[in-house]
mmCIF file of C-alpha atoms in Angstrom:
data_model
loop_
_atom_site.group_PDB
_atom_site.id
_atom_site.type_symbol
_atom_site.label_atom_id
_atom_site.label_comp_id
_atom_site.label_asym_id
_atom_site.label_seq_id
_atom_site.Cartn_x
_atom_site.Cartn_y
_atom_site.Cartn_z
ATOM 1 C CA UNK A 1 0.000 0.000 0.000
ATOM 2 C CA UNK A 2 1.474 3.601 -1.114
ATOM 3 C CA UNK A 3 2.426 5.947 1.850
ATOM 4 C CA UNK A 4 0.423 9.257 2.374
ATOM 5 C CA UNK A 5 3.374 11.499 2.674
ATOM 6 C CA UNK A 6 1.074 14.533 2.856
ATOM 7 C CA UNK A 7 0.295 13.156 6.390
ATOM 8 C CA UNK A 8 3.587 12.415 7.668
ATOM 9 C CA UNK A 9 4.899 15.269 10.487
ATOM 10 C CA UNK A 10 8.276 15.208 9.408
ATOM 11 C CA UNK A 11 9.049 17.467 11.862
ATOM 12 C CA UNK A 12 8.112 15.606 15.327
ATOM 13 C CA UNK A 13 10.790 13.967 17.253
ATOM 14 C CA UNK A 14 11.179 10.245 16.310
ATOM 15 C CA UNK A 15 9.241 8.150 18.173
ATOM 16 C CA UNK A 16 11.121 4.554 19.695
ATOM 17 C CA UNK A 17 9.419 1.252 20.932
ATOM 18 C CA UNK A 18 10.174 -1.900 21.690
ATOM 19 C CA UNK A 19 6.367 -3.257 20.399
ATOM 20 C CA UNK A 20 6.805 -2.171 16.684
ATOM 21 C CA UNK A 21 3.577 -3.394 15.565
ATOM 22 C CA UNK A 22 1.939 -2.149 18.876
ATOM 23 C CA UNK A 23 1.152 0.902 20.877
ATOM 24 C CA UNK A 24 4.122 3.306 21.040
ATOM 25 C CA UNK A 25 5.908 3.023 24.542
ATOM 26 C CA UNK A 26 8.527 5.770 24.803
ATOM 27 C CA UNK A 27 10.568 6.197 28.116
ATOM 28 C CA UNK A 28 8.819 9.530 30.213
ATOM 29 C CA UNK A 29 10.456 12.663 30.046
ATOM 30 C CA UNK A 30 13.308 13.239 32.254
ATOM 31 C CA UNK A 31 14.304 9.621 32.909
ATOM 32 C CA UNK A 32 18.189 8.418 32.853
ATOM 33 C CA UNK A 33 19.468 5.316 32.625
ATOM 34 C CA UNK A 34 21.553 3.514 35.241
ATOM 35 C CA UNK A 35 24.946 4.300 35.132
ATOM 36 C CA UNK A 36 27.092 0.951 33.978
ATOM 37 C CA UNK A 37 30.579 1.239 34.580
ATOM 38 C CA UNK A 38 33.377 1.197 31.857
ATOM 39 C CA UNK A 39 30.643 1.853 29.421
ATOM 40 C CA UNK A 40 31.935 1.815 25.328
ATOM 41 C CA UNK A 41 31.666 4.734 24.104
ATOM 42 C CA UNK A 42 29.674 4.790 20.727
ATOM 43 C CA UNK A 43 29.917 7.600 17.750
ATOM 44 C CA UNK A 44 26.420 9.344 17.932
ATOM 45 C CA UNK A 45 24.893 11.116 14.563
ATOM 46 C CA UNK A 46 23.457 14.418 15.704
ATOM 47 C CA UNK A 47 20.776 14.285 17.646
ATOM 48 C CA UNK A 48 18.924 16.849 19.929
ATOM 49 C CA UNK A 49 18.638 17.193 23.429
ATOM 50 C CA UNK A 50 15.345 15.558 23.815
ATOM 51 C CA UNK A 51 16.177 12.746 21.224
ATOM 52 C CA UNK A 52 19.573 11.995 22.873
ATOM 53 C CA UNK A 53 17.186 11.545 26.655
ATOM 54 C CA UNK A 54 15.066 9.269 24.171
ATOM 55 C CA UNK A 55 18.006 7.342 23.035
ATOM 56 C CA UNK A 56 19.172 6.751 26.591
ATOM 57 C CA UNK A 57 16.212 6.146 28.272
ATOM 58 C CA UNK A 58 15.034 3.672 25.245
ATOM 59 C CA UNK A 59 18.786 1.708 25.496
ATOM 60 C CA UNK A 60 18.134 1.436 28.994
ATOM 61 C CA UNK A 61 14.955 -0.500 28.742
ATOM 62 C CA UNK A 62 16.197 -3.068 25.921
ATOM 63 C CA UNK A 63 16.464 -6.805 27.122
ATOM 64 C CA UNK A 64 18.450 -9.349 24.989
ATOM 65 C CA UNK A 65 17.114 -12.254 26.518
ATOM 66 C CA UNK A 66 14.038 -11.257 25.433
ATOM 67 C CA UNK A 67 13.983 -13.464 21.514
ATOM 68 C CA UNK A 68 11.000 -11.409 20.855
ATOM 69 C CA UNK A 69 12.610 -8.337 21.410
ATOM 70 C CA UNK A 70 15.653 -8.691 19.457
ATOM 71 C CA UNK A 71 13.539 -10.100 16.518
ATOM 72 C CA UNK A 72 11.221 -7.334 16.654
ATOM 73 C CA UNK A 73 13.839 -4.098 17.090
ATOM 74 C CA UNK A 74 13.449 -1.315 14.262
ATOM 75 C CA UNK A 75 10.987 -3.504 12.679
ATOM 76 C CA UNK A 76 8.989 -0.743 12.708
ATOM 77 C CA UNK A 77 10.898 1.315 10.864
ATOM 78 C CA UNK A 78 12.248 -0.937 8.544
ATOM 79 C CA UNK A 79 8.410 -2.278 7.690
ATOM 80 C CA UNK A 80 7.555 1.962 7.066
ATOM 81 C CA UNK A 81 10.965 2.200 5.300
ATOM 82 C CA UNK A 82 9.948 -0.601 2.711
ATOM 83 C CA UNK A 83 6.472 0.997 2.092
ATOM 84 C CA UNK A 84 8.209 4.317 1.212
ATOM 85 C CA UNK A 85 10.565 2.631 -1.280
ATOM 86 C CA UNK A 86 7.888 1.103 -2.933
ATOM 87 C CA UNK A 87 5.741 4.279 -3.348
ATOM 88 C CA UNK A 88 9.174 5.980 -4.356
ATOM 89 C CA UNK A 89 9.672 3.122 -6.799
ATOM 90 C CA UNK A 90 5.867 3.619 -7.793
ATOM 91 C CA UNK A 91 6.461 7.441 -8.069
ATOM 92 C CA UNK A 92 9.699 6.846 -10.793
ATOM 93 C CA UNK A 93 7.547 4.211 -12.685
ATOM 94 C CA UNK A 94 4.060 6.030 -13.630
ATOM 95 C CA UNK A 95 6.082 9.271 -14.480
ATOM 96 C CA UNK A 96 5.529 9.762 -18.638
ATOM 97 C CA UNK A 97 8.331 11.392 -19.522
ATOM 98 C CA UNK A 98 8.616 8.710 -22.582
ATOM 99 C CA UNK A 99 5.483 10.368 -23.788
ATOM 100 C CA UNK A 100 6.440 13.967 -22.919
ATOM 101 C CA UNK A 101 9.692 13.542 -25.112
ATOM 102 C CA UNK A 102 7.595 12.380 -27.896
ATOM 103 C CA UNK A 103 5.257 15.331 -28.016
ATOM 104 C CA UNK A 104 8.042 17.408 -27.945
ATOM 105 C CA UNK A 105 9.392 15.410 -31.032
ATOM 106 C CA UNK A 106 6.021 15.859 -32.471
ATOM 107 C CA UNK A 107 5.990 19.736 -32.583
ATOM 108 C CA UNK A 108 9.187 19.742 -34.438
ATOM 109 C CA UNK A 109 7.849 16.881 -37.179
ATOM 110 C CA UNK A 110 5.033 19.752 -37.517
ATOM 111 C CA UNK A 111 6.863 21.864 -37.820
ATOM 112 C CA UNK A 112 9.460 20.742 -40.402
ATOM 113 C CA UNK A 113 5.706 19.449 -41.907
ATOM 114 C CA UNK A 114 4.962 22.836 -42.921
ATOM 115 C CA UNK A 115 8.490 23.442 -44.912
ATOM 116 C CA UNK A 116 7.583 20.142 -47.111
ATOM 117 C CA UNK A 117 9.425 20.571 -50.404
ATOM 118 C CA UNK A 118 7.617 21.592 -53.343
ATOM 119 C CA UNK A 119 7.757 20.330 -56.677
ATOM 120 C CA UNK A 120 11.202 20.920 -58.201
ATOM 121 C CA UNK A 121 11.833 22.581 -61.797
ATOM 122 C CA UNK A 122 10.479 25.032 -64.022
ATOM 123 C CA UNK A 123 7.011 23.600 -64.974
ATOM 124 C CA UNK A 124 6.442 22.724 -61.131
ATOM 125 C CA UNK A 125 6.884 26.060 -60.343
ATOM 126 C CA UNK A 126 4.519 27.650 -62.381
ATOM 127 C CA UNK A 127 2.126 24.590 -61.861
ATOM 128 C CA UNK A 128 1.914 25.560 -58.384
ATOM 129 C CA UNK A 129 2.805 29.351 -57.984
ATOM 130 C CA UNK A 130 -0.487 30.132 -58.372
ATOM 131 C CA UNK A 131 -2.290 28.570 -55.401
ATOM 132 C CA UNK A 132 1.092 28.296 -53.185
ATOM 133 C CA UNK A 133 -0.622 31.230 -50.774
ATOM 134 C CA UNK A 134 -3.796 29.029 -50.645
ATOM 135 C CA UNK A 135 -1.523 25.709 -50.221
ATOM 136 C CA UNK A 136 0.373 28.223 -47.002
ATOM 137 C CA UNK A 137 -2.959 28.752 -45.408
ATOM 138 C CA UNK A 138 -4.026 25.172 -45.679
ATOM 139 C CA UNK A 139 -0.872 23.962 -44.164
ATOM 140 C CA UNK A 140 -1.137 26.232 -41.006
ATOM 141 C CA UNK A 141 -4.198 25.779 -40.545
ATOM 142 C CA UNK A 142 -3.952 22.166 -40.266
ATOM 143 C CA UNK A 143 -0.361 22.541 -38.367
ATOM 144 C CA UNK A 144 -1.731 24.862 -35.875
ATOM 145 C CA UNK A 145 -4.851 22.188 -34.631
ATOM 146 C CA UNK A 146 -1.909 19.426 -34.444
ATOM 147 C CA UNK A 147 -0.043 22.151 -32.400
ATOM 148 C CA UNK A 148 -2.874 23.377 -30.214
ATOM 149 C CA UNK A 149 -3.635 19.824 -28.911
ATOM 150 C CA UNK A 150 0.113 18.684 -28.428
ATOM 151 C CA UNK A 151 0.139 22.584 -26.423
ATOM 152 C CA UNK A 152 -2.507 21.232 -24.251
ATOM 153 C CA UNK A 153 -0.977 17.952 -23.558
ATOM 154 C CA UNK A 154 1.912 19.621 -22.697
ATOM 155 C CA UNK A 155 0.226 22.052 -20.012
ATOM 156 C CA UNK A 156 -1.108 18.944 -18.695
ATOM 157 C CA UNK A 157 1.979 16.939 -18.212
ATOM 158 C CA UNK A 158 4.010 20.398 -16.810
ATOM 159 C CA UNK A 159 1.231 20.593 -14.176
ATOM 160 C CA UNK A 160 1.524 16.802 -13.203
ATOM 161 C CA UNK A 161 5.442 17.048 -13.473
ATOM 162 C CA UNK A 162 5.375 20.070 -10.713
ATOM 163 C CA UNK A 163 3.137 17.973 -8.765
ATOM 164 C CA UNK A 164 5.414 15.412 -8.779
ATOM 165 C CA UNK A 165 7.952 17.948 -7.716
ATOM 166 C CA UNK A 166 6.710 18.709 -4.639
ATOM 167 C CA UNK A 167 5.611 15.186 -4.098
ATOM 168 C CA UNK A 168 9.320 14.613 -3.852
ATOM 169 C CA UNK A 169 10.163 17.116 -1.285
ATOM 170 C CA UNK A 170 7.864 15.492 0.732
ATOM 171 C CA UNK A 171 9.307 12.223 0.104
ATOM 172 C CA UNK A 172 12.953 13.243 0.910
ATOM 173 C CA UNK A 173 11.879 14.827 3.820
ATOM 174 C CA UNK A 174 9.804 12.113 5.287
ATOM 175 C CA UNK A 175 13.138 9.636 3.799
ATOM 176 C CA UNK A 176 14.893 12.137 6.167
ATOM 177 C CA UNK A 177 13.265 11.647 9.078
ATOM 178 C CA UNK A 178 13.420 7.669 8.663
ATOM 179 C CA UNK A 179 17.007 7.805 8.528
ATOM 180 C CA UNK A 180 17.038 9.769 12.024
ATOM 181 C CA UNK A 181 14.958 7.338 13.552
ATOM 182 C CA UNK A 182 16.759 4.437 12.226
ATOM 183 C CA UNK A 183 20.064 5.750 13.450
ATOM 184 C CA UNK A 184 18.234 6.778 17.192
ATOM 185 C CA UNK A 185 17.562 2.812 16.963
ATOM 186 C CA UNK A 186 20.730 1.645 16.104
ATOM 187 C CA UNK A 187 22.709 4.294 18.830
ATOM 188 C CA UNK A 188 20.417 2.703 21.489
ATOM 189 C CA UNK A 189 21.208 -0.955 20.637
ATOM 190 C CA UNK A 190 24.626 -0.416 20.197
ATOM 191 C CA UNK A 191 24.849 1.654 23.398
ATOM 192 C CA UNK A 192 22.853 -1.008 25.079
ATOM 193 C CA UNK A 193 25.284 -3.910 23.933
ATOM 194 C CA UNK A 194 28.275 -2.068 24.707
ATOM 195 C CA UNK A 195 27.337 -2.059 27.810
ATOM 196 C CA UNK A 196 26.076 -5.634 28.487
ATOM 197 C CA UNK A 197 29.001 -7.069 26.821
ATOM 198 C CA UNK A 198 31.191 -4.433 29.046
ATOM 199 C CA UNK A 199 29.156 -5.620 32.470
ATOM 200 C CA UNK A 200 26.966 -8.534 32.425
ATOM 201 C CA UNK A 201 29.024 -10.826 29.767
ATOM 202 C CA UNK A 202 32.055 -10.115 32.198
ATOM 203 C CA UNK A 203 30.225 -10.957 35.171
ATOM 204 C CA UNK A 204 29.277 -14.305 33.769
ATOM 205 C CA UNK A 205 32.553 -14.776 32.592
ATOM 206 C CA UNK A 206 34.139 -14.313 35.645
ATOM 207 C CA UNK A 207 31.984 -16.415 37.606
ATOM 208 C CA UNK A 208 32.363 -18.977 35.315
ATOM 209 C CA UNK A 209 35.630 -18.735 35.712
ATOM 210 C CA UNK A 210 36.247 -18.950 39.428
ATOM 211 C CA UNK A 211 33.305 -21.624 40.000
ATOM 212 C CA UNK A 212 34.542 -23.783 37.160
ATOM 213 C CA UNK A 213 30.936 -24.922 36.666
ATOM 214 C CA UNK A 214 29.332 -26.235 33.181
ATOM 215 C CA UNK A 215 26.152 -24.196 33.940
ATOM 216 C CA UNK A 216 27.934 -21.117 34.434
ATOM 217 C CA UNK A 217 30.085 -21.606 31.494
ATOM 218 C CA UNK A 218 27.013 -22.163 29.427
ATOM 219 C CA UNK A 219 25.025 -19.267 30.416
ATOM 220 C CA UNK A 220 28.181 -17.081 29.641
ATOM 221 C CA UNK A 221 28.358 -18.393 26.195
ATOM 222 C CA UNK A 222 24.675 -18.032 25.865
ATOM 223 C CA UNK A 223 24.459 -14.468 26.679
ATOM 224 C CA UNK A 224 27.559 -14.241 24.327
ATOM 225 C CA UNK A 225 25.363 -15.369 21.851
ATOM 226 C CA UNK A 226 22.205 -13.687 22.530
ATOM 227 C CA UNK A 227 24.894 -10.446 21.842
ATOM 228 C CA UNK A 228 25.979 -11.512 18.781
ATOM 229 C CA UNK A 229 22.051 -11.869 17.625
ATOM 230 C CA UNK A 230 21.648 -8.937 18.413
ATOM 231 C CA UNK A 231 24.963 -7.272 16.638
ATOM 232 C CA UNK A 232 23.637 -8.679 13.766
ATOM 233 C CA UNK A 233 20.030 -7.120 14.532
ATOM 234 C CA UNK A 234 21.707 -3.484 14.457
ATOM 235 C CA UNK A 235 23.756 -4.416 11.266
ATOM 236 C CA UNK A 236 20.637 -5.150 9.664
ATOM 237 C CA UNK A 237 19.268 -1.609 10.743
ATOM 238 C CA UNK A 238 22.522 -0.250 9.465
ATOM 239 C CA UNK A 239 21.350 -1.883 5.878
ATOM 240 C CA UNK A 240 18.371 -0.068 6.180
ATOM 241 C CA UNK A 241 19.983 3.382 7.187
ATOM 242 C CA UNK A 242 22.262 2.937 4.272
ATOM 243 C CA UNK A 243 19.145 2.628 1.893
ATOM 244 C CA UNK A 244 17.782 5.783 3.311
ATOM 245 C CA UNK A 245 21.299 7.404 2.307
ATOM 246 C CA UNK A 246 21.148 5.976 -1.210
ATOM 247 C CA UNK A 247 17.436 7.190 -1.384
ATOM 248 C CA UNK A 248 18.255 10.503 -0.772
ATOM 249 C CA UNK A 249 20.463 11.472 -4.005
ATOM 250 C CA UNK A 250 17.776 9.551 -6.044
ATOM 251 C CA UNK A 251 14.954 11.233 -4.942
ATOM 252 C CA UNK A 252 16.428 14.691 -5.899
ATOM 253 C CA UNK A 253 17.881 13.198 -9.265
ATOM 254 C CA UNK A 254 14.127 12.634 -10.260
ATOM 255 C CA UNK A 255 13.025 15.448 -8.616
ATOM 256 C CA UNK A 256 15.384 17.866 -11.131
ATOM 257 C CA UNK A 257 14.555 15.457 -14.194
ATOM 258 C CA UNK A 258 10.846 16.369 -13.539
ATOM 259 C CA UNK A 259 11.749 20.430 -12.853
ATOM 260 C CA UNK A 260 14.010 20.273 -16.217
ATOM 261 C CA UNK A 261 11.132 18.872 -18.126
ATOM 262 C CA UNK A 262 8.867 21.069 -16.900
ATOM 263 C CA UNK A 263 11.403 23.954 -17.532
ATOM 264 C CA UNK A 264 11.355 22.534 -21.106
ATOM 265 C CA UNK A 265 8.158 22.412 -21.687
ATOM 266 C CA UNK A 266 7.307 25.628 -20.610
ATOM 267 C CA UNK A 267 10.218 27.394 -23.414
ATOM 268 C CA UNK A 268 8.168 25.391 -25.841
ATOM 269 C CA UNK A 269 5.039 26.457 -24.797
ATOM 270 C CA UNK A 270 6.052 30.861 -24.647
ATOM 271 C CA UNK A 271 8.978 30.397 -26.875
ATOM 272 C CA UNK A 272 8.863 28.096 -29.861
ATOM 273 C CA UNK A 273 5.545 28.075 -30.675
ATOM 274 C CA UNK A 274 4.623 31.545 -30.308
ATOM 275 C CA UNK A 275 7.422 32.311 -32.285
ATOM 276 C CA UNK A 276 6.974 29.918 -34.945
ATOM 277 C CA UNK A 277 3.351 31.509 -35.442
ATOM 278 C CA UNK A 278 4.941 34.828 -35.670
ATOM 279 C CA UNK A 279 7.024 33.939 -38.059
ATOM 280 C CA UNK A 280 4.604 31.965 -40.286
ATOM 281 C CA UNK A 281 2.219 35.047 -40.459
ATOM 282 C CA UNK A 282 5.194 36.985 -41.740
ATOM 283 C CA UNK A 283 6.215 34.349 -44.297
ATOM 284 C CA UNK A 284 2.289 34.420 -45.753
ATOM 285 C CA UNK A 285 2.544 38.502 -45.595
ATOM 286 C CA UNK A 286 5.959 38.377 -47.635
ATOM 287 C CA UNK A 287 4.784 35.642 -49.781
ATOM 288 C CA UNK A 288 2.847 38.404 -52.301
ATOM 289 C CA UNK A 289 5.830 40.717 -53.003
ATOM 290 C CA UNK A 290 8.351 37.405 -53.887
ATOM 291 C CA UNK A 291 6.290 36.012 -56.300
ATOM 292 C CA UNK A 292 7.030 37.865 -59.276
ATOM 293 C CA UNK A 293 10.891 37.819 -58.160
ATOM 294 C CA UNK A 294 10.381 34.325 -57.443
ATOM 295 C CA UNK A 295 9.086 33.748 -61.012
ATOM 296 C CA UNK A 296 11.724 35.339 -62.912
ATOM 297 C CA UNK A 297 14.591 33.815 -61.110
ATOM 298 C CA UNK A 298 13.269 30.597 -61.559
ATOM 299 C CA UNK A 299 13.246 31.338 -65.157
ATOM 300 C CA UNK A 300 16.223 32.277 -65.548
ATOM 301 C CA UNK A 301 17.839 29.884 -63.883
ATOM 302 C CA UNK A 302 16.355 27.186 -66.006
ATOM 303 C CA UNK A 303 17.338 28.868 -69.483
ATOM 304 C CA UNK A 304 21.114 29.004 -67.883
ATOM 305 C CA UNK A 305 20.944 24.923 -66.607
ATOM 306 C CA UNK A 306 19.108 24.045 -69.780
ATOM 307 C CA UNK A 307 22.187 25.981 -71.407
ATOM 308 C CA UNK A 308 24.653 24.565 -69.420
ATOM 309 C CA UNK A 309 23.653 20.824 -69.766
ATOM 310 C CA UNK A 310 23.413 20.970 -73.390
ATOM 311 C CA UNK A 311 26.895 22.402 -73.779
ATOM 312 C CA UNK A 312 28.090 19.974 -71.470
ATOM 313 C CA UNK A 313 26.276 17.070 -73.361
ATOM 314 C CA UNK A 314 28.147 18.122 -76.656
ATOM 315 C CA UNK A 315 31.078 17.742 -75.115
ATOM 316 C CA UNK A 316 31.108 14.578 -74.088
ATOM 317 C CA UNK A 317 29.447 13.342 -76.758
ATOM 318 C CA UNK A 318 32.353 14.635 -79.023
ATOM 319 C CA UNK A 319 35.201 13.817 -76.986
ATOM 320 C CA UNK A 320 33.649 10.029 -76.519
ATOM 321 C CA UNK A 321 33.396 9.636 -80.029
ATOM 322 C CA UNK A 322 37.272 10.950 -81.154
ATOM 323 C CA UNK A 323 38.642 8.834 -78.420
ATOM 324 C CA UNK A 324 36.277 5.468 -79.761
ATOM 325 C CA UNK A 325 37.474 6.139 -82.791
ATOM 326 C CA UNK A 326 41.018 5.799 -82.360
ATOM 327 C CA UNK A 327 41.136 3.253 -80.159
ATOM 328 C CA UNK A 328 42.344 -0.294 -81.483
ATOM 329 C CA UNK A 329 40.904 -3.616 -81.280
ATOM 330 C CA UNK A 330 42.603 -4.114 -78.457
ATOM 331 C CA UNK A 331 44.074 -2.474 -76.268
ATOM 332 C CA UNK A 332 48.233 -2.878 -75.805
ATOM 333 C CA UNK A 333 47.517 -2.952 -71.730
ATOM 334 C CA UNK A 334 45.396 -5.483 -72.157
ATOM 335 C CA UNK A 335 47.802 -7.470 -73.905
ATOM 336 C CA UNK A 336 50.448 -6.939 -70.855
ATOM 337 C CA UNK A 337 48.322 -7.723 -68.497
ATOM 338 C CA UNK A 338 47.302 -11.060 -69.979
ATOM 339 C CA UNK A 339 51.217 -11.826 -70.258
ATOM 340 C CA UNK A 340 51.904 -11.042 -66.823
ATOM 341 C CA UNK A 341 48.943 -13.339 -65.615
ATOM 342 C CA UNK A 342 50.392 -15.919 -67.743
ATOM 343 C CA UNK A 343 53.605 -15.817 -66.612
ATOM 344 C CA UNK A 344 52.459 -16.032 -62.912
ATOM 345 C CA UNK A 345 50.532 -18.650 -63.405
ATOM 346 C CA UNK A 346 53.231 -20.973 -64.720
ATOM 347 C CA UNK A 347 55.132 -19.998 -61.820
ATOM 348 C CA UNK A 348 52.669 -20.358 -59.341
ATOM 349 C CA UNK A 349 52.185 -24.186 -60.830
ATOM 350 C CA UNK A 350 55.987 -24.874 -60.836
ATOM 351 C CA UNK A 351 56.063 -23.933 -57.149
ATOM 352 C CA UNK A 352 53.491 -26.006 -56.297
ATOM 353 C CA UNK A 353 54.791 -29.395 -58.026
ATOM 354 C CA UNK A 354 58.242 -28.553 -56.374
ATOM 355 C CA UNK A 355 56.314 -28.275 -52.862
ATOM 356 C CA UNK A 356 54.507 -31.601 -53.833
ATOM 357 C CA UNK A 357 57.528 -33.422 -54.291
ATOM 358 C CA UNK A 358 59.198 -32.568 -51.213
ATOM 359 C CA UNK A 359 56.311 -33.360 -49.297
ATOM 360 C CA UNK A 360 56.291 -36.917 -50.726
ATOM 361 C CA UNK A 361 59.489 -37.737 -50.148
ATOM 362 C CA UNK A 362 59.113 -36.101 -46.857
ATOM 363 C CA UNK A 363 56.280 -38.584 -46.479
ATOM 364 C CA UNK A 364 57.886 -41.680 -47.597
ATOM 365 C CA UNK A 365 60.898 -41.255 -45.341
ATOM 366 C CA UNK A 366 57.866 -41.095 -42.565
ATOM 367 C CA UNK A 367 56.292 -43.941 -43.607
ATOM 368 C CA UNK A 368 59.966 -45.708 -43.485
ATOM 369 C CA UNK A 369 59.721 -44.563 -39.987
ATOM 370 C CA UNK A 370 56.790 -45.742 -39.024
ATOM 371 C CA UNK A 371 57.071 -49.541 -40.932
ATOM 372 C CA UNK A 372 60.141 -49.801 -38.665
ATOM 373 C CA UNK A 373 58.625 -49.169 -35.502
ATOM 374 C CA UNK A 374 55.717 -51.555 -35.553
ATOM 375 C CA UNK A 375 58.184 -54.315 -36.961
ATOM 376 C CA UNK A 376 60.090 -53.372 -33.712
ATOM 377 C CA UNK A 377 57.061 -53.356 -31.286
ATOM 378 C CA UNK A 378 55.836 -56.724 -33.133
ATOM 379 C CA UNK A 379 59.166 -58.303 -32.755
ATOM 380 C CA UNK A 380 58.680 -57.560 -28.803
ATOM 381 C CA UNK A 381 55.472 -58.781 -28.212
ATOM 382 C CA UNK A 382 56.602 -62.140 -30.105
ATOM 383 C CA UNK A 383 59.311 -62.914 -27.578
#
């Protein structure tokens, strides 16, 4: 189930308990734990005033005897830790940026759309110079529906995108007050085990010791175990704390994707397609006075390419035809060639036979060889 984050109070002190799936139980304001002597120190994250009482008072009321206990601590907060990363998860996978990219794409194919080459050459030109304004105003008309409907897409998804933005301020900052909580939890287990493994796993030791019994021996080893459960416990939370670290970078690196696209879509939206229609109505106003220019140039142009191809035509038609005509019947480098290839080949096959007859008489002096050797290994197994 998705997480409300709009209901989270980030800003409350984090609450601790040893009943994760139960009522709350925090330790009353003001109490202290018992001193222990030659206590561990542990490295402490920041914490405030009241959350370092919390932290004390909570380690303070941890057993690890109690199995239930030690299999229940910061499952809490690592069950409300996995329901945010699936909602953050959730939150990356139903954005539509895919889609957003391709209605950008699709104002640019309109808009190349409307440039669409017309018909190359002199005939095409008068063929279609007299309807090209009415052609114009056809294209932008039907260009500026396809824009107008991509323009409201677009307002849609840049109001869903800054949405999403502040969705994920809320997210890092309830992430952020997870990873405080998990680290209170942690601090108070590890200052709890530094201490029992400091006092009460040195009491049983000793005792052991000096009474020499198997019972006392095997309590000490059990408590030594019951520690190392729960070392493993806090290295777990640790796992989760780290996750909350990780999360942290993420969030904001989708958080700036979405406020770039948005930033995007919003110079498309009072940039390129305002100015695109600006421009357009200035192309159809201009269109009038270039016609006649238009014509003539294209006009003239064709006389000159019609003038230059045929020139460049004779040309080669008359230089082909001198150089056909004194040409032989064939051609002197033909004739090298074909001697050369001739000449190799015979080569070639002379090196091969000379190869081939090595090889045989390579061949027979191995066969020699290898007559010899089975005569030799018959002649043994005879005797």
């Amino acid at each position: 189930m998705a997480i409300d984050f709009t209901n989270i109070d980030t800003t409350a002190t984090p609450t601790l308990t040893l009943d994760p799936f139960g009522a709350p139980a925090p330790a009353p304001a003001g109490t202290t734990p018992a001193a222990k002597p030659e206590e561990v120190p542990v490295e402490e994250p920041q914490l405030t005033p009241e959350e370092q009482r919390m932290v004390d008072a909570f380690a303070a009321q941890i057993d690890l005897t109690d199995t239930s206990l030690v299999l229940q601590y910061g499952a809490g907060v690592q069950k409300k830790m996995a329901d945010f990363s699936e909602s953050a998860l959730e939150s990356v996978r139903t954005q539509d940026l895919g889609e957003i990219g391709a209605l950008l794409t699709g104002v640019v194919q309109e808009l190349k759309g409307f440039d669409a080459e017309e018909e190359k050459g002199l005939f095409g030109f008068f063929k279609k110079a007299s309807n090209k304004i009415d052609l114009m105003k056809t294209r932008y008309a039907k260009v500026e529906v396809n824009i107008s409907e991509i323009s409201k897409s677009l307002e849609s998804h840049q109001v869903q995108l800054l949405k999403d933005a502040a969705l994920l301020d809320k997210m890092y900052e309830v992430n952020l007050a997870y990873f405080k909580e998990l680290s209170m939890y942690i601090l108070a287990g590890k200052k709890k085990l530094a201490g029992e493994r400091a006092t009460t796993l040195q009491d049983l030791l000793a005792k052991a010791q000096k009474s020499g019994l198997p019972e006392d021996a095997q309590a000490a080893k059990d408590f030594e175990s019951m520690c190392v459960r729960f070392e493993k416990k806090l290295y777990d939370l640790e796992l989760t704390r780290m996750i909350c670290i990780q999360m942290a970078p993420q969030i904001r690196l989708v958080q700036s994707n979405d406020t770039q696209m948005a930033e995007k879509i919003q110079s498309t939206l009072v940039n390129t397609i305002p100015l695109w229609k600006s421009q357009m109505t200035i192309a159809l106003g201009m269109e009038h006075s270039i016609q006649a220019a238009a014509a003539q140039r294209e006009v003239t142009d064709m006389t000159n390419e019609l003038l230059r191809r045929n020139s460049e035509r004779l040309k080669v038609a008359s230089v082909e035809t001198a150089r056909e005509t004194e040409r032989g019947i064939v051609d002197i480098e033909t004739l090298k060639q074909t001697n050369e290839t001739l000449i190799s080949t015979l080569d070639e096959v002379l090196t091969i036979q000379k190869e081939g007859r090595q090889k045989r008489q390579e061949a027979e002096k191995e066969l020699v060889a290898l007559e010899d050797d089975l005569k030799k290994k018959l002649l043994e197994m005879s005797k």
